[in-house]
Coordinates of C-alpha atoms and ligand atoms in Angstrom, one line a residue:
X1 CA -15.2 -9.1 -20.4
X2 CA -16.6 -5.7 -20.8
X3 CA -15.5 -2.8 -18.5
X4 CA -17.8 -1.1 -16.1
X5 CA -17.7 1.9 -18.4
X6 CA -18.8 -0.1 -21.4
X7 CA -21.6 -1.8 -19.4
X8 CA -22.9 1.6 -18.1
X9 CA -22.2 3.7 -21.1
X10 CA -20.3 6.2 -18.9
X11 CA -17.0 7.6 -20.1
X12 CA -13.8 7.2 -18.1
X13 CA -11.8 10.3 -17.4
X14 CA -8.1 11.1 -17.0
X15 CA -8.3 13.5 -14.2
X16 CA -5.9 16.4 -14.8
X17 CA -7.8 18.7 -12.5
X18 CA -7.1 17.5 -9.0
X19 CA -9.2 16.4 -6.1
X20 CA -12.9 17.2 -6.9
X21 CA -16.0 15.6 -5.5
X22 CA -17.7 15.7 -8.9
X23 CA -14.8 13.7 -10.4
X24 CA -14.9 11.1 -7.7
X25 CA -12.5 12.6 -5.1
X26 CA -9.2 10.9 -4.6
X27 CA -7.6 7.6 -5.6
X28 CA -7.4 5.3 -2.6
X29 CA -4.0 3.5 -2.5
X30 CA -3.7 -0.3 -2.7
X31 CA -3.3 -0.4 1.1
X32 CA -6.5 1.6 1.7
X33 CA -8.3 -0.6 -0.8
X34 CA -7.0 -3.7 0.9
X35 CA -8.3 -2.6 4.3
X36 CA -11.7 -1.9 2.7
X37 CA -11.7 -5.4 1.2
X38 CA -10.5 -7.0 4.5
X39 CA -13.4 -5.5 6.5
X40 CA -15.8 -6.6 3.8
X41 CA -15.1 -10.1 5.0
X42 CA -16.7 -9.6 8.4
X43 CA -19.5 -7.6 10.0
X44 CA -18.8 -5.3 12.9
X45 CA -20.7 -3.1 15.3
X46 CA -20.7 0.2 13.6
X47 CA -20.9 2.0 16.9
X48 CA -17.7 0.3 18.0
X49 CA -16.0 0.8 14.6
X50 CA -16.7 4.5 14.5
X51 CA -15.5 5.0 18.0
X52 CA -12.3 3.0 17.6
X53 CA -11.4 4.4 14.2
X54 CA -12.3 8.0 15.3
X55 CA -10.3 7.7 18.5
X56 CA -7.3 6.4 16.6
X57 CA -7.3 9.6 14.5
X58 CA -8.0 11.7 17.5
X59 CA -4.9 10.2 19.3
X60 CA -2.6 11.2 16.4
X61 CA -4.0 14.7 16.3
X62 CA -3.9 15.3 20.0
X63 CA -7.7 15.3 20.6
X64 CA -9.6 13.6 23.3
X65 CA -11.9 11.7 21.0
X66 CA -13.1 11.4 17.5
X67 CA -15.5 9.7 15.1
X68 CA -15.7 9.0 11.4
X69 CA -18.2 10.8 9.1
X70 CA -19.3 10.7 5.5
X71 CA -17.2 13.7 4.6
X72 CA -16.5 17.2 5.8
X73 CA -19.9 18.7 4.7
X74 CA -21.6 16.0 6.7
X75 CA -19.2 16.7 9.6
X76 CA -20.3 20.4 9.6
X77 CA -24.0 19.3 10.0
X78 CA -23.1 16.8 12.7
X79 CA -20.8 19.3 14.6
X80 CA -23.6 21.9 14.5
X81 CA -26.3 19.4 15.6
X82 CA -24.0 18.4 18.5
X83 CA -23.6 22.0 19.6
X84 CA -27.3 22.5 19.4
X85 CA -28.6 19.4 21.1
X86 CA -25.7 18.0 23.1
X87 CA -26.5 14.4 24.1
X88 CA -30.2 15.1 24.5
X89 CA -31.6 12.4 22.2
X90 CA -35.1 13.8 22.2
X91 CA -33.8 17.2 21.1
X92 CA -31.7 15.5 18.4
X93 CA -34.8 13.6 17.2
X94 CA -36.7 16.9 16.7
X95 CA -34.1 18.5 14.4
X96 CA -34.5 20.5 12.2
X97 CA -37.1 21.8 14.6
X98 CA -35.0 23.8 17.1
X99 CA -37.8 25.3 19.1
X100 CA -36.6 26.0 22.7
X101 CA -33.0 25.2 21.8
X102 CA -30.0 27.5 21.4
X103 CA -29.8 27.4 17.6
X104 CA -27.7 30.2 16.3
X105 CA -24.3 29.6 14.8
X106 CA -22.1 32.6 14.7
X107 CA -19.9 33.2 11.6
X108 CA -17.7 36.1 10.8
X109 CA -18.8 38.0 7.6
X110 CA -15.5 37.5 5.9
X111 CA -15.8 33.7 6.6
X112 CA -18.9 33.1 4.5
X113 CA -18.1 30.2 2.2
X114 CA -19.7 27.4 0.1
X115 CA -20.1 24.9 2.9
X116 CA -21.7 27.2 5.6
X117 CA -24.9 26.0 3.9
X118 CA -24.7 22.8 5.9
X119 CA -25.6 24.8 9.1
X120 CA -29.2 25.2 7.9
X121 CA -29.6 21.5 7.3
X122 CA -29.8 21.0 11.1
X123 CA -32.4 23.8 11.6
X124 CA -29.8 26.1 13.1
X125 CA -29.4 29.6 11.8
X126 CA -26.3 31.5 10.8
X127 CA -25.8 34.7 12.8
X128 CA -23.3 36.8 10.9
X129 CA -20.8 38.9 13.0
X130 CA -19.5 42.2 11.7
X131 CA -20.4 44.5 8.8
X132 CA -19.4 45.2 5.2
X133 CA -15.9 46.3 6.4
X134 CA -15.3 43.1 8.3
X135 CA -15.5 41.8 11.9
X136 CA -13.7 43.3 14.9
X137 CA -13.2 41.4 18.1
X138 CA -15.9 43.5 19.7
X139 CA -18.3 42.8 16.9
X140 CA -17.6 39.1 17.3
X141 CA -18.3 39.4 21.1
X142 CA -21.6 41.3 20.4
X143 CA -22.8 38.7 17.9
X144 CA -22.8 36.0 20.6
X145 CA -26.0 36.0 22.7
X146 CA -28.2 33.7 24.8
X147 CA -29.3 31.7 21.7
X148 CA -25.8 31.1 20.3
X149 CA -24.8 27.5 20.2
X150 CA -21.4 27.7 18.6
X151 CA -18.9 29.7 16.5
X152 CA -18.2 28.1 13.1
X153 CA -14.7 28.8 11.8
X154 CA -13.5 27.8 8.3
X155 CA -9.8 27.0 9.0
X156 CA -8.6 27.9 5.5
X157 CA -10.0 31.4 5.9
X158 CA -8.1 32.1 9.1
X159 CA -6.3 35.4 8.4
X160 CA -8.7 36.6 5.7
X161 CA -8.8 40.4 5.6
X162 CA -11.1 42.0 8.2
X163 CA -11.5 38.8 10.3
X164 CA -10.6 37.9 13.8
X165 CA -7.8 35.3 13.9
X166 CA -8.5 31.8 15.4
X167 CA -6.8 32.1 18.8
X168 CA -8.5 35.4 19.5
X169 CA -11.9 34.1 18.3
X170 CA -11.5 31.1 20.5
X171 CA -10.9 33.4 23.5
X172 CA -14.0 35.4 22.8
X173 CA -16.1 32.2 22.2
X174 CA -14.8 30.5 25.4
X175 CA -15.4 33.6 27.5
X176 CA -19.0 33.5 26.3
X177 CA -19.2 29.7 27.0
X178 CA -19.7 28.5 23.5
X179 CA -17.5 26.0 21.5
X180 CA -15.6 26.7 18.3
X181 CA -16.2 24.3 15.4
X182 CA -13.4 24.3 12.7
X183 CA -13.8 23.1 9.2
X184 CA -10.2 22.1 8.3
X185 CA -11.3 20.1 5.3
X186 CA -8.1 20.2 3.3
X187 CA -5.6 21.4 5.9
X188 CA -3.9 18.0 6.2
X189 CA -0.5 19.1 4.8
X190 CA 2.1 20.2 6.0
X191 CA 1.5 17.6 8.7
X192 CA 2.1 20.3 11.4
X193 CA -1.0 22.0 10.1
X194 CA -3.1 18.9 10.5
X195 CA -4.9 19.3 13.8
X196 CA -3.2 22.7 14.6
X197 CA -6.6 24.4 15.1
X198 CA -7.1 22.1 18.2
X199 CA -3.9 23.5 19.7
X200 CA -5.2 27.0 19.1
X201 CA -8.2 26.0 21.2
X202 CA -10.8 24.7 18.8
X203 CA -13.3 22.3 20.4
X204 CA -14.2 20.3 17.3
X205 CA -12.3 20.0 14.0
X206 CA -13.4 18.2 10.9
X207 CA -11.6 17.1 7.8
X208 CA -12.4 15.5 4.5
X209 CA -10.8 12.1 3.6
X210 CA -10.8 13.1 -0.1
X211 CA -7.8 15.2 0.6
X212 CA -5.7 12.5 2.2
X213 CA -6.3 9.6 -0.2
X214 CA -9.4 8.3 1.5
X215 CA -12.8 7.6 0.0
X216 CA -14.8 10.4 -1.6
X217 CA -17.6 10.0 1.0
X218 CA -15.3 9.9 4.0
X219 CA -14.2 12.3 6.7
X220 CA -13.9 12.7 10.4
X221 CA -14.6 14.9 13.5
X222 CA -12.2 15.1 16.4
X223 CA -12.3 17.2 19.6
X224 CA -13.4 17.2 23.2
X225 CA -14.9 14.0 24.7
X226 CA -18.2 15.8 25.6
X227 CA -18.8 17.2 22.1
X228 CA -17.8 14.0 20.3
X229 CA -20.3 12.2 22.5
X230 CA -22.9 14.7 21.3
X231 CA -21.8 14.0 17.7
X232 CA -22.2 10.3 18.3
X233 CA -25.7 10.7 19.8
X234 CA -26.8 12.5 16.6
X235 CA -25.1 10.1 14.1
X236 CA -26.8 7.4 11.9
X237 CA -26.3 4.6 14.4
X238 CA -28.9 3.3 16.8
X239 CA -31.8 4.7 14.7
X240 CA -33.3 1.2 14.6
X241 CA -31.9 -0.2 17.9
X242 CA -31.9 2.8 20.2
X243 CA -34.6 5.1 21.7
X244 CA -34.4 8.0 19.2
X245 CA -34.7 8.5 15.5
X246 CA -31.4 10.3 15.1
X247 CA -30.9 13.4 13.1
X248 CA -27.9 11.9 11.3
X249 CA -29.6 8.9 9.9
X250 CA -29.3 10.1 6.3
X251 CA -25.5 10.7 6.8
X252 CA -25.0 6.9 6.8
X253 CA -21.7 5.1 6.3
X254 CA -20.6 1.6 5.4
X255 CA -17.9 -0.2 7.2
X256 CA -15.7 -0.3 4.2
X257 CA -15.6 3.5 4.0
X258 CA -14.8 3.8 7.7
X259 CA -11.9 1.3 7.2
X260 CA -10.7 3.3 4.2
X261 CA -10.8 6.6 6.0
X262 CA -8.7 5.5 9.0
X263 CA -6.3 3.5 6.9
X264 CA -5.8 6.5 4.5
X265 CA -5.2 8.7 7.5
X266 CA -2.6 6.4 9.0
X267 CA -0.9 6.1 5.6
X268 CA -0.9 9.9 5.1
X269 CA 0.5 10.3 8.7
X270 CA 3.4 8.0 8.1
X271 CA 4.1 9.0 4.5
X272 CA 7.3 10.5 3.2
X273 CA 5.7 13.7 1.9
X274 CA 9.0 14.8 0.3
X275 CA 8.8 11.7 -1.8
X276 CA 5.2 12.4 -2.6
X277 CA 6.0 15.9 -3.7
X278 CA 9.0 14.7 -5.7
X279 CA 6.7 12.3 -7.5
X280 CA 4.3 15.1 -8.4
X281 CA 7.1 17.2 -9.8
X282 CA 8.3 14.3 -11.9
X283 CA 4.8 13.8 -13.3
X284 CA 4.6 17.5 -14.3
X285 CA 8.0 17.1 -16.0
X286 CA 6.7 14.0 -17.8
X287 CA 3.9 16.0 -19.3
X288 CA 6.3 18.8 -20.2
X289 CA 8.6 16.4 -22.1
X290 CA 5.9 15.8 -24.7
X291 CA 5.6 19.5 -25.4
X292 CA 9.3 20.1 -25.8
X293 CA 9.2 20.5 -29.6
X294 CA 6.3 23.0 -29.7
X295 CA 7.7 26.4 -30.5
X296 CA 6.5 29.5 -28.7
X297 CA 4.5 27.6 -26.1
X298 CA 4.8 28.9 -22.6
X299 CA 4.5 26.0 -20.0
X300 CA 5.2 26.7 -16.4
X301 CA 5.5 24.1 -13.5
X302 CA 3.6 25.6 -10.6
X303 CA 1.6 24.6 -7.5
X304 CA -2.2 24.5 -7.9
X305 CA -3.6 24.8 -4.3
X306 CA -6.7 23.3 -2.8
X307 CA -8.4 26.7 -3.0
X308 CA -7.5 26.9 -6.7
X309 CA -4.7 29.4 -6.6
X310 CA -1.4 29.2 -8.4
X311 CA 1.7 29.6 -6.3
X312 CA 5.3 28.6 -7.1
X313 CA 5.8 25.6 -4.7
X314 CA 5.4 22.7 -4.3
X315 CA 5.0 21.8 -8.0
X316 CA 1.9 19.7 -8.8
X317 CA 0.7 21.3 -12.0
X318 CA 1.7 22.4 -15.5
X319 CA 0.3 25.8 -16.5
X320 CA 0.0 26.5 -20.3
X321 CA -0.6 30.0 -21.5
X322 CA -3.0 29.7 -24.5
X323 CA -4.5 33.1 -25.3
X324 CA -6.9 34.1 -27.9
X325 CA -9.5 31.4 -27.4
X326 CA -6.8 28.6 -27.8
X327 CA -7.3 27.4 -24.2
X328 CA -11.0 26.6 -24.8
X329 CA -10.3 24.9 -28.1
X330 CA -7.5 22.7 -26.8
X331 CA -9.5 21.8 -23.7
X332 CA -12.4 20.8 -26.0
X333 CA -10.1 18.6 -28.1
X334 CA -8.9 16.9 -24.9
X335 CA -12.4 16.4 -23.5
X336 CA -13.9 15.1 -26.7
X337 CA -11.2 12.6 -27.4
X338 CA -10.8 9.2 -25.9
X339 CA -9.9 8.8 -23.1
X340 CA -11.6 12.0 -22.0
X341 CA -9.0 14.3 -20.3
X342 CA -10.2 17.1 -18.0
X343 CA -7.9 20.0 -17.2
X344 CA -8.7 23.1 -15.3
X345 CA -10.0 25.7 -17.7
X346 CA -9.3 29.4 -17.3
X347 CA -9.9 32.1 -20.0
X348 CA -6.3 32.2 -21.4
X349 CA -4.7 29.2 -19.9
X350 CA -5.1 25.6 -18.9
X351 CA -3.9 24.0 -15.7
X352 CA -2.9 20.3 -15.7
X353 CA -2.8 19.1 -12.0
X354 CA -1.2 15.8 -11.3
X355 CA -2.6 15.3 -7.7
X356 CA -4.5 12.1 -8.6
X357 CA -2.6 11.1 -11.8
X358 CA -0.3 8.2 -12.4
X359 CA 2.7 7.9 -14.7
X360 CA 0.9 6.1 -17.5
X361 CA -1.8 8.8 -17.5
X362 CA 0.8 11.6 -17.4
X363 CA 2.3 10.1 -20.6
X364 CA -1.1 10.0 -22.3
X365 CA -1.9 13.6 -21.2
X366 CA 1.4 14.8 -22.6
X367 CA 1.0 13.0 -25.9
X368 CA -2.7 14.1 -26.4
X369 CA -1.8 17.6 -25.4
X370 CA 1.0 17.8 -28.0
X371 CA -1.4 16.5 -30.7
X372 CA -4.2 19.0 -29.6
X373 CA -1.9 22.0 -29.6
X374 CA -0.4 21.1 -33.0
X375 CA -4.0 20.5 -34.4
X376 CA -5.0 24.0 -33.2
X377 CA -2.1 25.5 -35.0
Ligands
PLP1 C1 -14.3 19.6 0.0 C2 -14.6 20.5 1.1 C3 -15.6 20.3 2.1 C4 -16.6 19.2 1.9 O1 -15.9 18.0 2.1 P1 -16.6 16.6 1.7 O2 -15.8 15.6 2.4 O3 -16.5 16.5 0.2 O4 -18.0 16.6 2.2 C5 -15.8 21.2 3.1 N1 -15.0 22.3 3.3 C6 -14.0 22.5 2.4 C7 -13.2 23.7 2.7 C8 -13.8 21.7 1.3 O5 -12.8 21.9 0.5

């Protein structure tokens, strides 16, 4: 019996980088996988499944309603389409033609980020608030006009220099009668953070399932009943059976992914996160054990965050200082060998993140790393 990798001629990777879309996202647990297999055994109304699964998550996070989406990037497009069209099916069908609709999405200048690109997918336009120095509360207020449909707020950039904080931004937006859409893609831990933007007044919040052990192509949106209804009216369902060719048809989901997202969420919600973190620290130690005999090597246990910063806690990564071109040479040896090992490359150091690694892989990484470093002299 050949493996899928042999049949396809693709190379398996030991992921020592962390949760990245390009590496396949996360590693759904056996329970998540079992739920996906279970739902494979029957068909279901996707409209009903999205509603029940979405509302289950909404209930946990203290929102009125929710729905499942194929990821946070898709969620941004769906949240924006909801703000632009509401439940007007004919308007949704016209997107990305927004003629006659309120189609501006306000974003603070200091909040520009990779995924604001999804706004344009709907036909809506970004309206930047503020100037080179940042955005004041007044400037935010002035950026909102008769054509504004919503304020987009990347949750992880709350508190960035020169930006208006979320509670104040919510106040300004609500005074002007527009909703606040929060991308909280990876803000699922600590659990108190998960959904906290709703308590600060956000109208819709989205997250990516890749960060809580769900499928790579999964996510959700939760928020007010009216706006979730607007998201639903723009999603992929009822394109064939309903009256409108919906905007979200290309953002299609399978029932297995929906089951995976909601099961991963429930598992994450009930999980002993101290135990999860202790396991990560143990994996980092496991890699370190293999390097014990290498003289002069500086290896530090650290935390590699979702926005790719190194901080002291909670430990999920081993950082190796390898100056003078050594980092690239060692990384090349790890990538070229079998199995292929991908660490995070920086000019003078390598980061080995254990977020989606298991014990057997940590042992292999340690051993291969020891050999690579010794080979590099
Ligand atoms: C990963 C990520 C997204 C996109 O999430 P997907 O589920 O992969 O579409 C959006 N915003 C932020 C901040 C992210 O990190």
